[in-house]
XYZ file of C-alpha atoms in Angstrom:
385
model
C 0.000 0.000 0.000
C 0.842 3.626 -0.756
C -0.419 5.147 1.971
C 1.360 7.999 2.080
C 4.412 8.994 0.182
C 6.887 10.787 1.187
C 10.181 10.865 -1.387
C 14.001 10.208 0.124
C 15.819 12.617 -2.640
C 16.822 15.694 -1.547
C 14.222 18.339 -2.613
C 13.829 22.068 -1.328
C 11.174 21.744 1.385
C 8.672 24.536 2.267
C 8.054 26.207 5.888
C 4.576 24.002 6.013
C 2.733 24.896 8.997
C -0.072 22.577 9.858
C -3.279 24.957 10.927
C -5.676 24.024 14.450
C -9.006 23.448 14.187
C -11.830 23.747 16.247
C -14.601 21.883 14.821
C -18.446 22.760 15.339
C -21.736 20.748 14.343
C -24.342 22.649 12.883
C -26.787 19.879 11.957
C -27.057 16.485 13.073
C -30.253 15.331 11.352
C -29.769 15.616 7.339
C -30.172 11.935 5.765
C -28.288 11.290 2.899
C -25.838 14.745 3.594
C -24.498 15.552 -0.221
C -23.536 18.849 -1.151
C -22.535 21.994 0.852
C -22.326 25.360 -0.930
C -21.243 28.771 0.513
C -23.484 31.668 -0.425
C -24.567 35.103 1.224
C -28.576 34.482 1.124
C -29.554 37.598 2.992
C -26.969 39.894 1.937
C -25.848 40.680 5.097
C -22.504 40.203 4.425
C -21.552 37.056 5.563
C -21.733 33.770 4.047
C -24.238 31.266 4.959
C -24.382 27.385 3.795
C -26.439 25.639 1.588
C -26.950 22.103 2.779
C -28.238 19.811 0.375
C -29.271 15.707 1.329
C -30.398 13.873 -1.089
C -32.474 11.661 1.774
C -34.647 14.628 2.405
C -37.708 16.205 1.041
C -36.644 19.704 2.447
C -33.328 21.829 0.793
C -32.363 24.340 3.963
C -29.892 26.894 4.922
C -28.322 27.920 7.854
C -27.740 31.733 8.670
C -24.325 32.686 9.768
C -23.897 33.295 12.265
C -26.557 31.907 14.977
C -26.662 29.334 12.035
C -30.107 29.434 12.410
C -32.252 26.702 9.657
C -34.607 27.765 7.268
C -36.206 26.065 4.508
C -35.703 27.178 1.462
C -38.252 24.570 -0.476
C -39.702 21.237 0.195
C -41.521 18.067 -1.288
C -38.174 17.419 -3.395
C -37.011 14.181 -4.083
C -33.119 12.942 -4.672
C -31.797 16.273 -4.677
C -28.196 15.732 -5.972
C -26.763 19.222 -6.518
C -27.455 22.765 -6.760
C -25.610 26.303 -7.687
C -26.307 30.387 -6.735
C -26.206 32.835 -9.439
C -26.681 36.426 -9.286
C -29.609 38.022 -11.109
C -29.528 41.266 -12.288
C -30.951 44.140 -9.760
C -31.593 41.344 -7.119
C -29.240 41.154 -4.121
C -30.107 37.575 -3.230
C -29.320 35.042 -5.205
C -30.998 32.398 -7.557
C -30.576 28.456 -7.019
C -30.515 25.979 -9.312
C -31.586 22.567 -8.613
C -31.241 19.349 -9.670
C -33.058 16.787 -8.262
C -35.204 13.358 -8.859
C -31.668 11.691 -9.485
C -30.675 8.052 -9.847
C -27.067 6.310 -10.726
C -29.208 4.336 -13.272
C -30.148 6.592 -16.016
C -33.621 4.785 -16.703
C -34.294 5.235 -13.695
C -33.397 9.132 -13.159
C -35.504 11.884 -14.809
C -33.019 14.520 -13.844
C -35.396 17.772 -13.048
C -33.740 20.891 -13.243
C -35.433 23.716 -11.184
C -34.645 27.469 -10.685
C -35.399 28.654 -6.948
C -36.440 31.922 -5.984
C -37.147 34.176 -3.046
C -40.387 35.826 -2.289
C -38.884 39.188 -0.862
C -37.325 37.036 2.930
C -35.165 34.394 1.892
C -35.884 32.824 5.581
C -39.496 32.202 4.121
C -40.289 29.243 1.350
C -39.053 30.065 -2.091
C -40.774 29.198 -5.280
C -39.643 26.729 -7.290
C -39.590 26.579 -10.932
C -38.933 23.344 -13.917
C -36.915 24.521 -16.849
C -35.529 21.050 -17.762
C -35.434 17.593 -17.703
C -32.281 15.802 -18.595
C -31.277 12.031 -17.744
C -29.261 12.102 -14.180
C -28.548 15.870 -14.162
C -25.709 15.683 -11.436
C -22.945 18.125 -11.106
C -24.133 22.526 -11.387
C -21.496 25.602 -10.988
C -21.741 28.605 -12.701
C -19.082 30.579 -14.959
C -18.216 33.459 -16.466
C -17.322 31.907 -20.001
C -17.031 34.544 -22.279
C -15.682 37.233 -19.766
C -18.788 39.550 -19.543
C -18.940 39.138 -15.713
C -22.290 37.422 -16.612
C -22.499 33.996 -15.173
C -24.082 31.107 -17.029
C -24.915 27.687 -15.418
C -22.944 24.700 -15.774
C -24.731 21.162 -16.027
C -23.276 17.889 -15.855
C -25.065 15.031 -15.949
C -23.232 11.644 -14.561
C -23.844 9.542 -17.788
C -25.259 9.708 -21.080
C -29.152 8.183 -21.090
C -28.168 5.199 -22.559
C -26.021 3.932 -20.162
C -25.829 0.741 -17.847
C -24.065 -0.025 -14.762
C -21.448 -1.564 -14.232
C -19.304 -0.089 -17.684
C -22.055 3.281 -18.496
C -20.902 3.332 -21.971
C -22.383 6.191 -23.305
C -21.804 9.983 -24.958
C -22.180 11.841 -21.688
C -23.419 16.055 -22.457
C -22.188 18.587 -20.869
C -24.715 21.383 -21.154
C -25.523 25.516 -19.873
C -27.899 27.645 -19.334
C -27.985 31.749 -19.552
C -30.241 32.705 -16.201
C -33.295 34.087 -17.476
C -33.599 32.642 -20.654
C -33.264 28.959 -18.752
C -32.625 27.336 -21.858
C -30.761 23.970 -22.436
C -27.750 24.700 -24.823
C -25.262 21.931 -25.595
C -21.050 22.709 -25.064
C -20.151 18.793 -26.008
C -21.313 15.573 -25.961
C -17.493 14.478 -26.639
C -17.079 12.914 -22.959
C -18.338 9.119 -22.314
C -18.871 6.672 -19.158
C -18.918 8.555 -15.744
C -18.910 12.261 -15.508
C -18.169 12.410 -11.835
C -16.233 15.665 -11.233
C -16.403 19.785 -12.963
C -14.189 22.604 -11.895
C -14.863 26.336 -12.931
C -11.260 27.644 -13.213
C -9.760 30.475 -15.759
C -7.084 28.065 -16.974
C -5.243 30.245 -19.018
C -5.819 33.961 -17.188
C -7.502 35.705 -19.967
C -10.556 36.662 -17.717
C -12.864 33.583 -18.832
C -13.842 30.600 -17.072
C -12.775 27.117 -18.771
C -14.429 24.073 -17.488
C -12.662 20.753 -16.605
C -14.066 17.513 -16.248
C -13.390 14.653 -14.317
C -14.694 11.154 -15.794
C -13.955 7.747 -17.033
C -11.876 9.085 -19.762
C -9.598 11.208 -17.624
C -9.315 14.948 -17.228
C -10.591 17.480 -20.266
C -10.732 21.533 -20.619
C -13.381 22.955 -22.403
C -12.885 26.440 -23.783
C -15.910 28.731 -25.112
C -14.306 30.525 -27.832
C -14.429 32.420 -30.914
C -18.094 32.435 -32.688
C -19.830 30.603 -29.263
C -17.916 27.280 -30.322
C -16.354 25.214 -27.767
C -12.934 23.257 -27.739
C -11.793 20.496 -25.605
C -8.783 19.423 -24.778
C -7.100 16.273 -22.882
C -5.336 17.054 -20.042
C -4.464 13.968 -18.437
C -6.100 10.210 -18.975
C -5.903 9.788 -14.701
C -5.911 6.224 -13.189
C -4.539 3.991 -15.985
C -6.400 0.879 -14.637
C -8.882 -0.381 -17.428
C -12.477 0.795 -18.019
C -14.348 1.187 -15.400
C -12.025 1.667 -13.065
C -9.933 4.538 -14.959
C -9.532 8.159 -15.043
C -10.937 10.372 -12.533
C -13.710 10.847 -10.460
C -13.350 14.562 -8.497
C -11.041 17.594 -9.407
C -10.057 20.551 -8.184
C -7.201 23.202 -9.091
C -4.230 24.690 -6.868
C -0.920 26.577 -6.824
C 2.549 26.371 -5.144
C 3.654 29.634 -5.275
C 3.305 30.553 -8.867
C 3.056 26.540 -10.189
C -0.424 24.831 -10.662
C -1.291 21.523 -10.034
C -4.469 19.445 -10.352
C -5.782 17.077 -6.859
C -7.991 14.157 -7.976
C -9.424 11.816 -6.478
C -9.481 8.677 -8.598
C -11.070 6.138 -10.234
C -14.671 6.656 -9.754
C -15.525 6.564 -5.779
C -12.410 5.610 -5.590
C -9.471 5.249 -2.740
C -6.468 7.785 -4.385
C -5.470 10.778 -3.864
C -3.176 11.929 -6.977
C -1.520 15.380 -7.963
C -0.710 16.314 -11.545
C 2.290 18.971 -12.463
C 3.156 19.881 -15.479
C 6.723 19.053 -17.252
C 7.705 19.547 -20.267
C 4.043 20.157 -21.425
C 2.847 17.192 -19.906
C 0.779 16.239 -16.941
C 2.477 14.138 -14.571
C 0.448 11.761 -12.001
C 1.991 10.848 -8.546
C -0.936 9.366 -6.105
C -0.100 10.298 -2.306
C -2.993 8.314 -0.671
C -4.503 5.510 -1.855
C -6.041 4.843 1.976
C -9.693 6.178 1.059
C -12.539 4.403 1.162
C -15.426 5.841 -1.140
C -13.706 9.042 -1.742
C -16.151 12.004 -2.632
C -14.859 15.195 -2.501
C -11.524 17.230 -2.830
C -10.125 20.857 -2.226
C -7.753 23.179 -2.694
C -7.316 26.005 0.189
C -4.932 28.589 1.250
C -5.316 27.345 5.065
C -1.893 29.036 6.813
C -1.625 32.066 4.855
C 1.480 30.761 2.956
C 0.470 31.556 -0.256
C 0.231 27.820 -1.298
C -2.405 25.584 -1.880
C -3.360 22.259 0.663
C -5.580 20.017 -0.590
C -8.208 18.753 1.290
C -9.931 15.393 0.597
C -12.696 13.186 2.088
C -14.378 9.883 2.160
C -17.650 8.145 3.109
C -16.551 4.949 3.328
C -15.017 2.702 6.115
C -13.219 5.289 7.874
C -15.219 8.177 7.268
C -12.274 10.513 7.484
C -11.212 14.213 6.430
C -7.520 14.740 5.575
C -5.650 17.551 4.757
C -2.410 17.702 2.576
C 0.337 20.075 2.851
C 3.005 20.494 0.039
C 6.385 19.814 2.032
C 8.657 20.892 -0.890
C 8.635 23.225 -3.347
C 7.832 21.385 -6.113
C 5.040 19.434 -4.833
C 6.223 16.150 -4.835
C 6.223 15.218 -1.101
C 2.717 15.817 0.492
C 2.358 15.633 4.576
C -1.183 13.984 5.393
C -3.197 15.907 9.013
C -6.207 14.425 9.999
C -8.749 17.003 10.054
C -11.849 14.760 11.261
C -11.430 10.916 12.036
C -14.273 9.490 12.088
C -16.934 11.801 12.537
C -17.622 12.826 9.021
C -18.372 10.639 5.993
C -17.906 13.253 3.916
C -19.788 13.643 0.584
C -18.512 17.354 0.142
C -16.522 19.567 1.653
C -16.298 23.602 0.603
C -13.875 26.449 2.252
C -14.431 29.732 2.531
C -14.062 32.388 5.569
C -16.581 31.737 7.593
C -15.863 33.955 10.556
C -14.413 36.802 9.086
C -11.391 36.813 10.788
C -9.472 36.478 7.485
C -8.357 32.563 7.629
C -9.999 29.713 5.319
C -12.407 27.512 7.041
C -14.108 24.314 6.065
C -17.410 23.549 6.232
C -18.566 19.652 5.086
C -21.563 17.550 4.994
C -21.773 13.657 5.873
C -23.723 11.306 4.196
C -23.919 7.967 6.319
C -23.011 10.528 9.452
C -26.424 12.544 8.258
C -24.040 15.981 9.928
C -22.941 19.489 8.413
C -19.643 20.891 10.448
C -17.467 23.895 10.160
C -13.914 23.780 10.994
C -12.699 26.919 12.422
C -9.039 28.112 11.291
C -7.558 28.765 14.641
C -4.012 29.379 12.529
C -0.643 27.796 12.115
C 0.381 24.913 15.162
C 2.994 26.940 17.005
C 6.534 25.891 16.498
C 5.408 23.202 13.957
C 7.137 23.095 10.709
């Protein structure tokens, strides 16, 4: 086993200081805990979470900071994901849902539903169906075309043709302008599992890209010049045959001023890998391969270094949050802190400053452990390097 690497040739190691936590339960009580999204839903100024269970007919938020719950709608059914966008002349944000969700695609309808307030977002909101499409799964929103206007991102986890176990199928990847609310295809290019997206502006020209995690591996799709879109491999992830390959969840960090890519692969699966770049290609170098179910991964700024840690989770056996912190410069030797052991089968995980005291926090919501937690950045260890 892996475990945990940790290289024996000399490299130039960083100052990594390992943060405290104190760690708070909000909720104890949502079934089938799934996704957790930071948003400011009153526009006071702070930023509230979003907790989302698929076991629940109810989608709620809790007010920062009493972290008071309201309901925001209920009689749902297998909620699976949702994302806040900004509407014009309105201070609190739109959600959009997706909901009525299976793995099997004949047996998911995949409703996609815009949310709004009624003038008190601590009151019901109304909730409206714009689509329907076959296990609608992953939403984020992006500024594609560098207009400041944000469209919505939807993946859905397989194409509607496909069967468990291999889901061999064209998978879409699809958007929609708020307002208008209607379906427009980016690619149908990807196949199998779409498990992971990441919003990122890949190459700094002031658009978002989009990256995709999924059986095939990791892609970029670029909206470019007369509304087409490009995509391009990055990386083909696990190399293990179909359908245990590529990647499953994805997110995007920097040491100092070089990027790297965290995964978690294959599909639900137990690594934790980091990609650099050399020589124009993608290198892969896993650093855990001790998860069980893994579900979710971030990247964070948690000690004010001005480098990434990544910050991974699982809902399996174990039911564990970790934290990684680059030990060298280059980002080949990764120290592994337990953030929760135990306590937290975690299905998502988000960080954001929850406080305002000016450190990154984590907030994360359990599945099997039904909980939603915040982890309060009480700074570096002192005299830990």
């Amino acid at each position: 086993m892996i475990r945990l690497i940790a290289l024996l040739a000399a490299l130039p190691l960083l100052a990594t200081e390992p943060v405290r936590f104190a760690e708070h339960t909000i909720a104890t009580d949502l079934r089938g805990g799934y996704q957790v999204v930071v948003a400011d839903l009153n526009h006071d100024g702070k930023p509230d979470l979003i907790a989302l269970a698929s076991g629940m007919k109810e989608l709620v938020w809790y007010e920062n900071p009493s972290w008071e719950r309201h309901v925001i709608a209920g009689n749902l059914s297998h909620m699976i994901n949702c994302a806040v966008v900004q509407m014009e002349g309105d201070p609190i944000p739109t959600i959009v849902l997706a909901s009525e969700f299976a793995n099997q695609a004949k047996d998911s309808i995949g409703l996609v539903s815009v949310l709004k307030h009624n003038g008190d977002p601590r009151q019901p909101w109304t909730a409206t169906e714009i689509d329907r499409l076959t296990t609608a799964h992953r939403l984020r929103t992006a500024d594609i075309d560098g207009s400041g206007k944000r469209v919505v991102i939807l993946a859905p986890l397989t194409g509607a043709k496909a069967e468990a176990p291999d889901y061999r199928d064209q998978t879409p990847l699809v958007m929609y302008r708020p307002g208008e609310w209607k379906r427009q295809y980016i690619s149908t290019e990807n196949s199998g599992v779409v498990h992971g997206i990441y919003i990122v502006d890949w190459d700094s020209d002031g658009r978002d890209q989009i990256l995709t995690a999924s059986f095939t591996g990791i892609h970029l799709f670029k909206f470019g010049a007369g509304g087409r879109w490009t995509r391009t491999e990055i990386a083909k992830g696990d190399p293990s045959p179909w359908p245990k390959s590529g990647s499953s969840d994805i997110a995007v960090g920097r040491i100092g001023a070089q990027r790297f890519l965290a995964t978690i692969e294959p599909w639900h699966g137990n690594q934790v890998a980091i990609y650099r770049q050399h020589s124009g290609a993608w290198e892969r170098r896993v650093i855990d391969d001790s998860l069980v179910d893994g579900h979710t991964i971030v990247t964070a700024d948690l000690n004010g270094d001005g480098s990434n840690e990544v910050i991974a989770g699982y809902r399996g056996k174990g039911r564990s949050v970790y934290i990684y912190y680059a030990d060298d410069a280059n980002g080949e030797r990764w120290s592994r802190h337990v953030l929760d052991d135990g306590g937290m089968a975690a299905a998502a995980c988000a960080a954001a400053d929850l406080n305002g005291d000016g450190r990154t926090d984590i907030a994360c919501i359990g599945s099997a452990t039904s909980n939603l937690k915040w982890y309060e950045n009480l700074g570096p260890v002192p005299g830990v390097h």
